[in-house]
Amino acid sequence: MRASEQRAVKPIFLMLLIVCAFYATTDWIFAVPFTSLFAAAVLCERVLYHWFFWTLVTALLGFSTAHLWLSEGNHLFLLFYVALTALVASHTATPRKVFRQNARLMIGLVFGLATLWKVASEDYVSSLFYAHLLITDDRLGALGVLFTDLSRSDIAANQQALLRALDGPVQLITSPGIHPLAVVLTWLTVAMEATIAVVFLGNTSFLRRLRSLSLLVFLLGTYTLVPVPGFGTTLACLGYAETSSKTYQMLFLLAFILMPLTSLRYYLFPI
Amino acid sequence: MNRSHVRAILHALPVVTLIVVASINAVLVVRYDLSAWHGGGFGMFSSVDHHTSRFIRVTARTPQGDRLVDLEAYAAEVRALKNLPTPRRMSAFLEKLACAADLPAQTSALQLAYYKLDLTRNPVVANLRWQGDTGACL
């Protein structure tokens, strides 16, 4: 790999290893080896560009995904695909190009699939999904409290009520303001995700210009509200890999660095 | 097939893997009740049908009456089971539990019931979706 290519892919490789070491899984059997691999790459930069190193990372992610696929979220799958891209890239003379092509298609497909599942789901299109989350979820409940007359204790009471549902029907506390808010969130999310799918999968110059901007707006809008650092940081890494604009690369790096801090909201302002 | 073809296939491998896994995921969701939140199909945040709205309750039959079995030690396994609750997997889990040592004394049979919450209604009700029992190891 040429030195200029190494300089170009180094931040992508490191971001990927940081996600593996800190956000991939809480299962220590996998988390500990990821931390060792991250330490090896930081302390001995040469290993970062070696195909064998990425074979180890990809194999470990493959094992953890196969072992935890029913308990961990989809971020583990996405991480595995990014690691597979790193493995392929480490074999070629043009790793930057390999990353750019795969990152574009991966982002497009992930958001395309997310949109398809939403529009195919009855309880999503009827706004039941958001209506339910707004009155029961720790993360989205904050919006329910902010925009309706629902209180924090109502959300806590609903969470407790659901745990008793096996013993008989339970009444959830709701508010007239929840449904309109749920409708807005439902279609805003679909519009945002469908837009990202179209601009990343489409290939006209107009769509190309919107790619990084649309993804950054999504990262900012979604992950400040619903902190999912594993998925958010992986998307920021892919956003960085896809763009050739230095400005957008800096913004994706900034998003990558700041995103985990959004989890602090739970501790500073619970619900 | 020349070298450039091999290179093109190799370069596309991550995306092709994503498409294959997502297709398998769709089949599992439609046919085997896999929660769309899991399994590499990227259907998270699309449905209330999540492991938090699925419940598994195991009861031990004893001479003193039915006792609930504490599943806390099996939390990760139960969560995975709720996400893909096929009858075969539930029966296997039940047999595994029946052969475990930490059951109430004089247990003669174990019963597993799988419920899903109907969140389309308020009051919310839990619907029984599957039930099975075993006397293995007991």
XYZ file of C-alpha atoms in Angstrom, chain A residues 115 118-128 130 179-195:
30
model
C -37.239 2.477 5.060
C -40.895 0.772 8.260
C -43.358 1.210 5.392
C -44.105 -2.541 5.448
C -44.867 -2.510 9.178
C -48.532 -1.946 10.054
C -47.824 -0.576 13.512
C -45.243 1.822 12.082
C -47.417 3.378 9.336
C -50.329 3.704 11.764
C -47.958 5.732 14.035
C -48.520 3.201 16.831
C -43.883 6.174 17.961
C -50.875 10.918 18.417
C -50.128 14.087 16.369
C -46.538 14.055 17.634
C -46.223 10.361 16.703
C -47.560 11.055 13.175
C -44.961 13.814 12.654
C -42.091 11.616 13.915
C -43.268 8.634 11.840
C -43.195 10.425 8.499
C -40.224 12.662 9.297
C -38.137 9.539 9.974
C -39.292 7.818 6.781
C -38.620 10.965 4.719
C -35.146 11.361 6.199
C -34.138 7.703 5.786
C -35.607 7.385 2.274
C -33.751 10.548 1.214
